[in-house]
């Protein structure tokens, strides 16, 4: 988690800093083979050079970014657990506990779906 030390130190809100530190430690413990990096000034995790998940802080929520396909696959679950989402992000409010089961499902989904992916982002499928 050393890659995120300076990132965490810049978070002034103690609740958000503690939440983000706990999340990043959980990522390290649960998915030690993922490569952590700071991209776009936010924590991002990759596997074999392809994007798996990213996290960003907003004033009232943690933004979880698993790519649109992951959100579409889990949209009913996301909404049933009280989170709002767009096609690009899931908003997990700072005043609610993080749903680690949902995060794990999103990550495992991306790992499986992107196992043979050779690009950073999924290649858009023709409509």
XYZ file of N, CA, C and O in Angstrom:
508
model
N 0.825 -1.195 0.000
C 0.000 0.000 0.000
C 0.868 1.258 0.000
O 0.361 2.358 -0.009
N 2.186 1.079 -0.037
C 3.094 2.230 -0.037
C 2.830 3.179 -1.193
O 3.044 4.376 -1.070
N 2.337 2.635 -2.290
C 2.065 3.465 -3.462
C 1.015 4.531 -3.151
O 0.974 5.577 -3.791
N 0.192 4.311 -2.128
C -0.885 5.236 -1.794
C -0.615 6.073 -0.542
O -1.493 6.815 -0.106
N 0.558 5.994 0.046
C 0.866 6.704 1.291
C 0.649 8.208 1.145
O -0.027 8.831 1.972
N 1.218 8.811 0.119
C 1.066 10.265 -0.074
C -0.373 10.630 -0.407
O -0.871 11.670 0.030
N -1.043 9.776 -1.178
C -2.443 10.013 -1.513
C -3.289 10.084 -0.237
O -4.070 11.014 -0.046
N -3.116 9.112 0.646
C -3.883 9.084 1.892
C -3.548 10.274 2.792
O -4.433 10.838 3.432
N -2.293 10.654 2.815
C -1.874 11.768 3.671
C -2.529 13.087 3.256
O -2.707 13.980 4.086
N -2.917 13.204 1.996
C -3.543 14.449 1.514
C -5.044 14.512 1.789
O -5.665 15.554 1.568
N -5.628 13.436 2.276
C -7.066 13.444 2.573
C -7.260 14.091 3.935
O -6.857 13.545 4.961
N -7.862 15.244 3.957
C -7.992 16.000 5.205
C -9.121 15.505 6.093
O -9.026 15.580 7.316
N -10.191 14.986 5.511
C -11.316 14.503 6.295
C -10.941 13.158 6.925
O -10.702 12.183 6.208
N -10.876 13.077 8.272
C -10.426 11.840 8.918
C -11.327 10.628 8.617
O -10.826 9.514 8.453
N -12.634 10.846 8.542
C -13.539 9.733 8.247
C -13.259 9.180 6.852
O -13.185 7.973 6.656
N -13.106 10.069 5.887
C -12.836 9.635 4.516
C -11.452 8.988 4.404
O -11.288 7.978 3.720
N -10.463 9.555 5.084
C -9.111 8.993 5.070
C -9.116 7.583 5.653
O -8.549 6.654 5.083
N -9.789 7.404 6.803
C -9.838 6.083 7.437
C -10.580 5.068 6.567
O -10.158 3.919 6.442
N -11.671 5.515 5.965
C -12.450 4.640 5.092
C -11.613 4.222 3.884
O -11.560 3.042 3.527
N -10.959 5.187 3.261
C -10.141 4.890 2.083
C -8.946 4.017 2.454
O -8.622 3.059 1.740
N -8.311 4.286 3.586
C -7.185 3.460 4.026
C -7.640 2.023 4.287
O -6.943 1.067 3.915
N -8.805 1.869 4.909
C -9.342 0.529 5.146
C -9.646 -0.195 3.851
O -9.363 -1.392 3.706
N -10.201 0.527 2.892
C -10.509 -0.064 1.590
C -9.235 -0.495 0.875
O -9.149 -1.614 0.350
N -8.230 0.354 0.858
C -6.988 0.024 0.166
C -6.258 -1.137 0.846
O -5.666 -1.985 0.170
N -6.333 -1.201 2.176
C -5.736 -2.338 2.885
C -6.501 -3.615 2.558
O -5.912 -4.678 2.351
N -7.824 -3.527 2.507
C -8.649 -4.679 2.131
C -8.279 -5.162 0.739
O -8.166 -6.364 0.493
N -8.094 -4.229 -0.192
C -7.694 -4.594 -1.556
C -6.378 -5.354 -1.542
O -6.238 -6.378 -2.212
N -5.426 -4.858 -0.780
C -4.118 -5.513 -0.697
C -4.243 -6.911 -0.102
O -3.612 -7.861 -0.577
N -5.070 -7.058 0.920
C -5.245 -8.357 1.576
C -6.010 -9.349 0.702
O -5.654 -10.522 0.634
N -7.075 -8.883 0.051
C -7.950 -9.774 -0.719
C -7.454 -10.040 -2.139
O -7.741 -11.096 -2.699
N -6.758 -9.073 -2.715
C -6.331 -9.185 -4.114
C -4.858 -8.804 -4.251
O -4.507 -7.848 -4.955
N -3.975 -9.564 -3.602
C -2.553 -9.197 -3.601
C -1.894 -9.277 -4.977
O -0.839 -8.674 -5.186
N -2.499 -9.979 -5.920
C -1.897 -10.092 -7.252
C -2.250 -8.920 -8.170
O -1.661 -8.773 -9.233
N -3.207 -8.095 -7.752
C -3.527 -6.912 -8.550
C -2.413 -5.879 -8.379
O -1.803 -5.777 -7.317
N -2.180 -5.112 -9.411
C -1.151 -4.074 -9.378
C -1.795 -2.745 -8.991
O -2.641 -2.236 -9.728
N -1.410 -2.196 -7.828
C -1.957 -0.897 -7.419
C -1.149 0.224 -8.057
O 0.069 0.124 -8.233
N -1.846 1.292 -8.423
C -1.154 2.460 -8.946
C -2.044 3.685 -8.772
O -3.257 3.553 -8.609
N -1.420 4.822 -8.817
C -2.148 6.082 -8.739
C -2.267 6.623 -10.162
O -1.264 6.909 -10.809
N -3.483 6.685 -10.676
C -3.753 7.218 -12.013
C -4.882 8.223 -11.896
O -5.860 7.974 -11.196
N -4.746 9.329 -12.607
C -5.762 10.369 -12.549
C -5.979 10.834 -11.105
O -7.082 11.162 -10.703
N -4.911 10.766 -10.308
C -4.929 11.145 -8.895
C -5.930 10.320 -8.091
O -6.562 10.822 -7.157
N -6.087 9.053 -8.459
C -6.969 8.155 -7.710
C -6.388 6.743 -7.715
O -5.666 6.379 -8.629
N -6.705 5.957 -6.688
C -6.233 4.573 -6.642
C -6.890 3.733 -7.742
O -8.110 3.763 -7.923
N -6.057 3.008 -8.455
C -6.492 2.149 -9.547
C -5.782 0.805 -9.395
O -4.639 0.745 -8.953
N -6.473 -0.251 -9.789
C -5.890 -1.591 -9.751
C -5.988 -2.223 -11.128
O -7.029 -2.140 -11.786
N -4.887 -2.849 -11.541
C -4.840 -3.514 -12.834
C -4.396 -4.960 -12.661
O -3.848 -5.345 -11.622
N -4.635 -5.732 -13.695
C -4.164 -7.115 -13.763
C -3.681 -7.340 -15.188
O -4.413 -7.037 -16.139
N -2.498 -7.844 -15.346
C -1.845 -8.052 -16.650
C -2.046 -6.856 -17.594
O -2.290 -7.009 -18.778
N -1.948 -5.656 -17.024
C -2.015 -4.433 -17.818
C -3.403 -3.947 -18.165
O -3.550 -2.944 -18.870
N -4.431 -4.607 -17.675
C -5.793 -4.176 -17.968
C -6.462 -3.649 -16.695
O -6.236 -4.161 -15.601
N -7.269 -2.629 -16.854
C -7.967 -1.976 -15.747
C -8.961 -2.943 -15.105
O -9.733 -3.599 -15.792
N -8.953 -3.011 -13.774
C -9.914 -3.840 -13.038
C -10.885 -2.965 -12.252
O -12.093 -3.131 -12.358
N -10.380 -2.030 -11.467
C -11.266 -1.156 -10.684
C -10.491 0.079 -10.234
O -9.272 0.034 -10.067
N -11.231 1.160 -10.047
C -10.642 2.382 -9.532
C -11.567 2.996 -8.490
O -12.764 2.682 -8.440
N -11.001 3.864 -7.664
C -11.755 4.520 -6.600
C -11.408 6.013 -6.603
O -10.257 6.382 -6.800
N -12.405 6.842 -6.374
C -12.168 8.281 -6.296
C -13.006 8.865 -5.167
O -14.088 8.371 -4.870
N -12.489 9.920 -4.564
C -13.215 10.587 -3.491
C -14.026 11.739 -4.046
O -13.556 12.507 -4.864
N -15.232 11.834 -3.580
C -16.075 13.003 -3.821
C -16.498 13.517 -2.445
O -16.276 12.852 -1.430
N -17.091 14.647 -2.408
C -17.437 15.258 -1.119
C -18.319 14.366 -0.250
O -18.076 14.210 0.941
N -19.344 13.764 -0.846
C -20.305 12.996 -0.062
C -20.242 11.489 -0.290
O -21.000 10.750 0.328
N -19.382 11.050 -1.185
C -19.364 9.612 -1.481
C -18.018 9.165 -2.042
O -17.224 9.971 -2.521
N -17.816 7.868 -1.956
C -16.708 7.188 -2.603
C -17.212 6.760 -3.971
O -18.261 6.118 -4.077
N -16.502 7.118 -4.998
C -16.861 6.724 -6.350
C -16.117 5.433 -6.688
O -14.896 5.378 -6.618
N -16.866 4.397 -7.013
C -16.305 3.106 -7.399
C -16.467 2.986 -8.910
O -17.569 3.134 -9.431
N -15.364 2.730 -9.597
C -15.372 2.719 -11.057
C -14.876 1.355 -11.558
O -13.678 1.117 -11.622
N -15.814 0.460 -11.916
C -15.415 -0.854 -12.406
C -15.547 -1.019 -13.927
O -15.458 -2.127 -14.425
N -15.777 0.049 -14.668
C -16.107 0.085 -16.098
C -17.611 -0.168 -16.251
O -18.239 -0.820 -15.423
N -18.209 0.356 -17.307
C -19.667 0.263 -17.477
C -20.223 -1.161 -17.509
O -21.332 -1.400 -17.030
N -19.477 -2.113 -18.040
C -19.982 -3.487 -18.129
C -20.230 -4.081 -16.743
O -21.203 -4.803 -16.539
N -19.370 -3.790 -15.794
C -19.557 -4.283 -14.433
C -20.769 -3.659 -13.769
O -21.528 -4.333 -13.072
N -20.959 -2.376 -13.996
C -22.128 -1.699 -13.435
C -23.398 -2.276 -14.042
O -24.359 -2.575 -13.332
N -23.408 -2.450 -15.352
C -24.596 -3.002 -16.015
C -24.909 -4.400 -15.489
O -26.070 -4.731 -15.226
N -23.880 -5.215 -15.296
C -24.078 -6.587 -14.824
C -24.669 -6.630 -13.406
O -25.482 -7.494 -13.101
N -24.267 -5.690 -12.551
C -24.680 -5.696 -11.149
C -25.677 -4.585 -10.806
O -25.934 -4.340 -9.628
N -26.240 -3.908 -11.793
C -27.090 -2.733 -11.532
C -28.209 -3.020 -10.524
O -28.423 -2.247 -9.595
N -28.926 -4.119 -10.682
C -30.031 -4.427 -9.750
C -29.515 -4.588 -8.326
O -30.118 -4.088 -7.374
N -28.393 -5.277 -8.164
C -27.799 -5.466 -6.838
C -27.343 -4.135 -6.264
O -27.591 -3.838 -5.090
N -26.680 -3.340 -7.075
C -26.192 -2.026 -6.634
C -27.353 -1.191 -6.098
O -27.293 -0.656 -4.990
N -28.406 -1.095 -6.878
C -29.546 -0.268 -6.486
C -30.310 -0.860 -5.313
O -30.790 -0.126 -4.444
N -30.407 -2.191 -5.242
C -31.121 -2.813 -4.123
C -30.398 -2.599 -2.795
O -31.011 -2.673 -1.740
N -29.113 -2.314 -2.849
C -28.332 -2.078 -1.628
C -28.263 -0.601 -1.260
O -27.546 -0.216 -0.346
N -29.023 0.212 -1.984
C -29.146 1.621 -1.615
C -28.108 2.542 -2.216
O -28.007 3.700 -1.805
N -27.344 2.074 -3.189
C -26.335 2.918 -3.818
C -26.888 3.486 -5.115
O -27.643 2.827 -5.815
N -26.495 4.694 -5.425
C -26.843 5.257 -6.721
C -25.699 4.958 -7.678
O -24.559 4.725 -7.261
N -26.024 4.943 -8.953
C -24.982 4.686 -9.938
C -25.359 5.309 -11.273
O -26.531 5.584 -11.543
N -24.354 5.537 -12.064
C -24.525 5.946 -13.451
C -23.905 4.825 -14.278
O -23.540 3.778 -13.731
N -23.736 5.019 -15.545
C -23.075 4.004 -16.355
C -21.583 3.934 -16.078
O -20.936 2.958 -16.433
N -21.046 4.965 -15.437
C -19.602 5.064 -15.227
C -19.141 4.818 -13.789
O -17.988 4.480 -13.569
N -20.015 5.029 -12.811
C -19.573 4.944 -11.414
C -20.694 4.524 -10.480
O -21.866 4.701 -10.781
N -20.273 3.983 -9.347
C -21.176 3.648 -8.249
C -20.836 4.610 -7.118
O -19.662 4.798 -6.792
N -21.839 5.228 -6.528
C -21.624 6.178 -5.443
C -21.950 5.516 -4.108
O -23.104 5.196 -3.838
N -20.920 5.310 -3.301
C -21.090 4.734 -1.965
C -20.874 5.861 -0.960
O -19.741 6.323 -0.782
N -21.955 6.301 -0.353
C -21.900 7.431 0.562
C -20.961 7.148 1.732
O -20.897 6.034 2.238
N -20.250 8.193 2.148
C -19.320 8.060 3.269
C -20.038 7.718 4.567
O -19.440 7.115 5.461
N -21.316 8.071 4.688
C -22.031 7.802 5.930
C -22.696 6.425 5.943
O -23.451 6.111 6.854
N -22.400 5.599 4.956
C -22.896 4.215 4.903
C -21.694 3.273 4.929
O -20.634 3.613 4.405
N -21.849 2.086 5.514
C -20.733 1.136 5.468
C -20.457 0.698 4.028
O -21.386 0.573 3.234
N -19.191 0.482 3.718
C -18.847 -0.014 2.388
C -19.325 -1.456 2.253
O -19.216 -2.245 3.187
N -19.820 -1.787 1.096
C -20.307 -3.137 0.818
C -19.170 -3.932 0.183
O -19.024 -3.975 -1.042
N -18.363 -4.551 1.023
C -17.203 -5.295 0.538
C -17.609 -6.519 -0.274
O -16.883 -6.926 -1.175
N -18.764 -7.090 -0.005
C -19.228 -8.235 -0.802
C -19.502 -7.794 -2.241
O -19.152 -8.506 -3.190
N -20.118 -6.637 -2.400
C -20.372 -6.112 -3.734
C -19.060 -5.763 -4.430
O -18.869 -6.078 -5.609
N -18.148 -5.120 -3.719
C -16.847 -4.790 -4.307
C -16.119 -6.046 -4.767
O -15.567 -6.091 -5.870
N -16.138 -7.073 -3.937
C -15.480 -8.330 -4.310
C -16.123 -8.929 -5.555
O -15.430 -9.395 -6.462
N -17.451 -8.907 -5.626
C -18.153 -9.443 -6.793
C -17.778 -8.668 -8.057
O -17.534 -9.269 -9.117
N -17.718 -7.350 -7.971
C -17.335 -6.528 -9.121
C -15.919 -6.856 -9.584
O -15.655 -6.984 -10.785
N -15.003 -6.980 -8.644
C -13.608 -7.254 -8.983
C -13.469 -8.640 -9.596
O -12.821 -8.816 -10.630
N -14.094 -9.633 -8.982
C -14.012 -10.992 -9.529
C -14.645 -11.067 -10.920
O -14.153 -11.773 -11.798
N -15.737 -10.340 -11.120
C -16.374 -10.278 -12.433
C -15.386 -9.724 -13.467
O -15.207 -10.292 -14.546
N -14.743 -8.605 -13.140
C -13.786 -8.016 -14.079
C -12.594 -8.928 -14.314
O -12.116 -9.043 -15.443
N -12.103 -9.570 -13.279
C -10.976 -10.493 -13.462
C -11.339 -11.617 -14.426
O -10.555 -11.978 -15.299
N -12.536 -12.141 -14.286
C -12.978 -13.230 -15.158
C -13.230 -12.723 -16.580
O -12.753 -13.306 -17.552
N -13.980 -11.638 -16.693
C -14.359 -11.113 -18.005
C -13.183 -10.542 -18.788
O -13.211 -10.509 -20.013
N -12.152 -10.087 -18.081
C -11.025 -9.457 -18.754
C -9.776 -10.343 -18.762
O -8.685 -9.871 -19.057
N -9.952 -11.612 -18.470
C -8.808 -12.528 -18.410
C -8.001 -12.528 -19.706
O -6.783 -12.591 -19.680
N -8.655 -12.456 -20.839
C -7.951 -12.469 -22.118
C -7.800 -11.106 -22.752
O -7.389 -10.993 -23.901
N -8.118 -10.070 -22.028
C -8.079 -8.709 -22.556
C -6.628 -8.240 -22.655
O -5.850 -8.408 -21.717
N -6.287 -7.644 -23.778
C -4.921 -7.164 -23.978
C -4.855 -5.646 -24.106
O -3.852 -5.100 -24.555
N -5.939 -4.978 -23.704
C -5.977 -3.521 -23.714
C -6.314 -3.041 -22.308
O -6.830 -3.797 -21.490
N -6.011 -1.784 -22.019
C -6.297 -1.243 -20.694
C -7.794 -1.216 -20.436
O -8.263 -1.651 -19.400
N -8.572 -0.696 -21.399
C -10.021 -0.659 -21.305
C -10.592 -1.757 -22.178
O -9.970 -2.188 -23.135
N -11.812 -2.173 -21.890
C -12.504 -3.115 -22.773
C -12.664 -2.470 -24.138
O -12.925 -1.274 -24.240
N -12.569 -3.282 -25.147
C -12.836 -2.798 -26.499
C -14.341 -2.674 -26.668
O -15.068 -3.635 -26.401
N -14.809 -1.503 -27.082
C -16.276 -1.361 -27.262
C -16.796 -2.368 -28.281
O -16.158 -2.621 -29.298
N -17.931 -2.952 -27.969
C -18.565 -3.907 -28.866
C -19.447 -3.162 -29.847
O -20.124 -2.205 -29.477
N -19.475 -3.602 -31.110
C -20.354 -2.929 -32.073
C -21.817 -3.059 -31.669
O -22.220 -4.080 -31.121
N -22.589 -2.022 -31.921
C -24.009 -2.014 -31.557
C -24.830 -2.768 -32.585
O -24.589 -2.770 -33.727
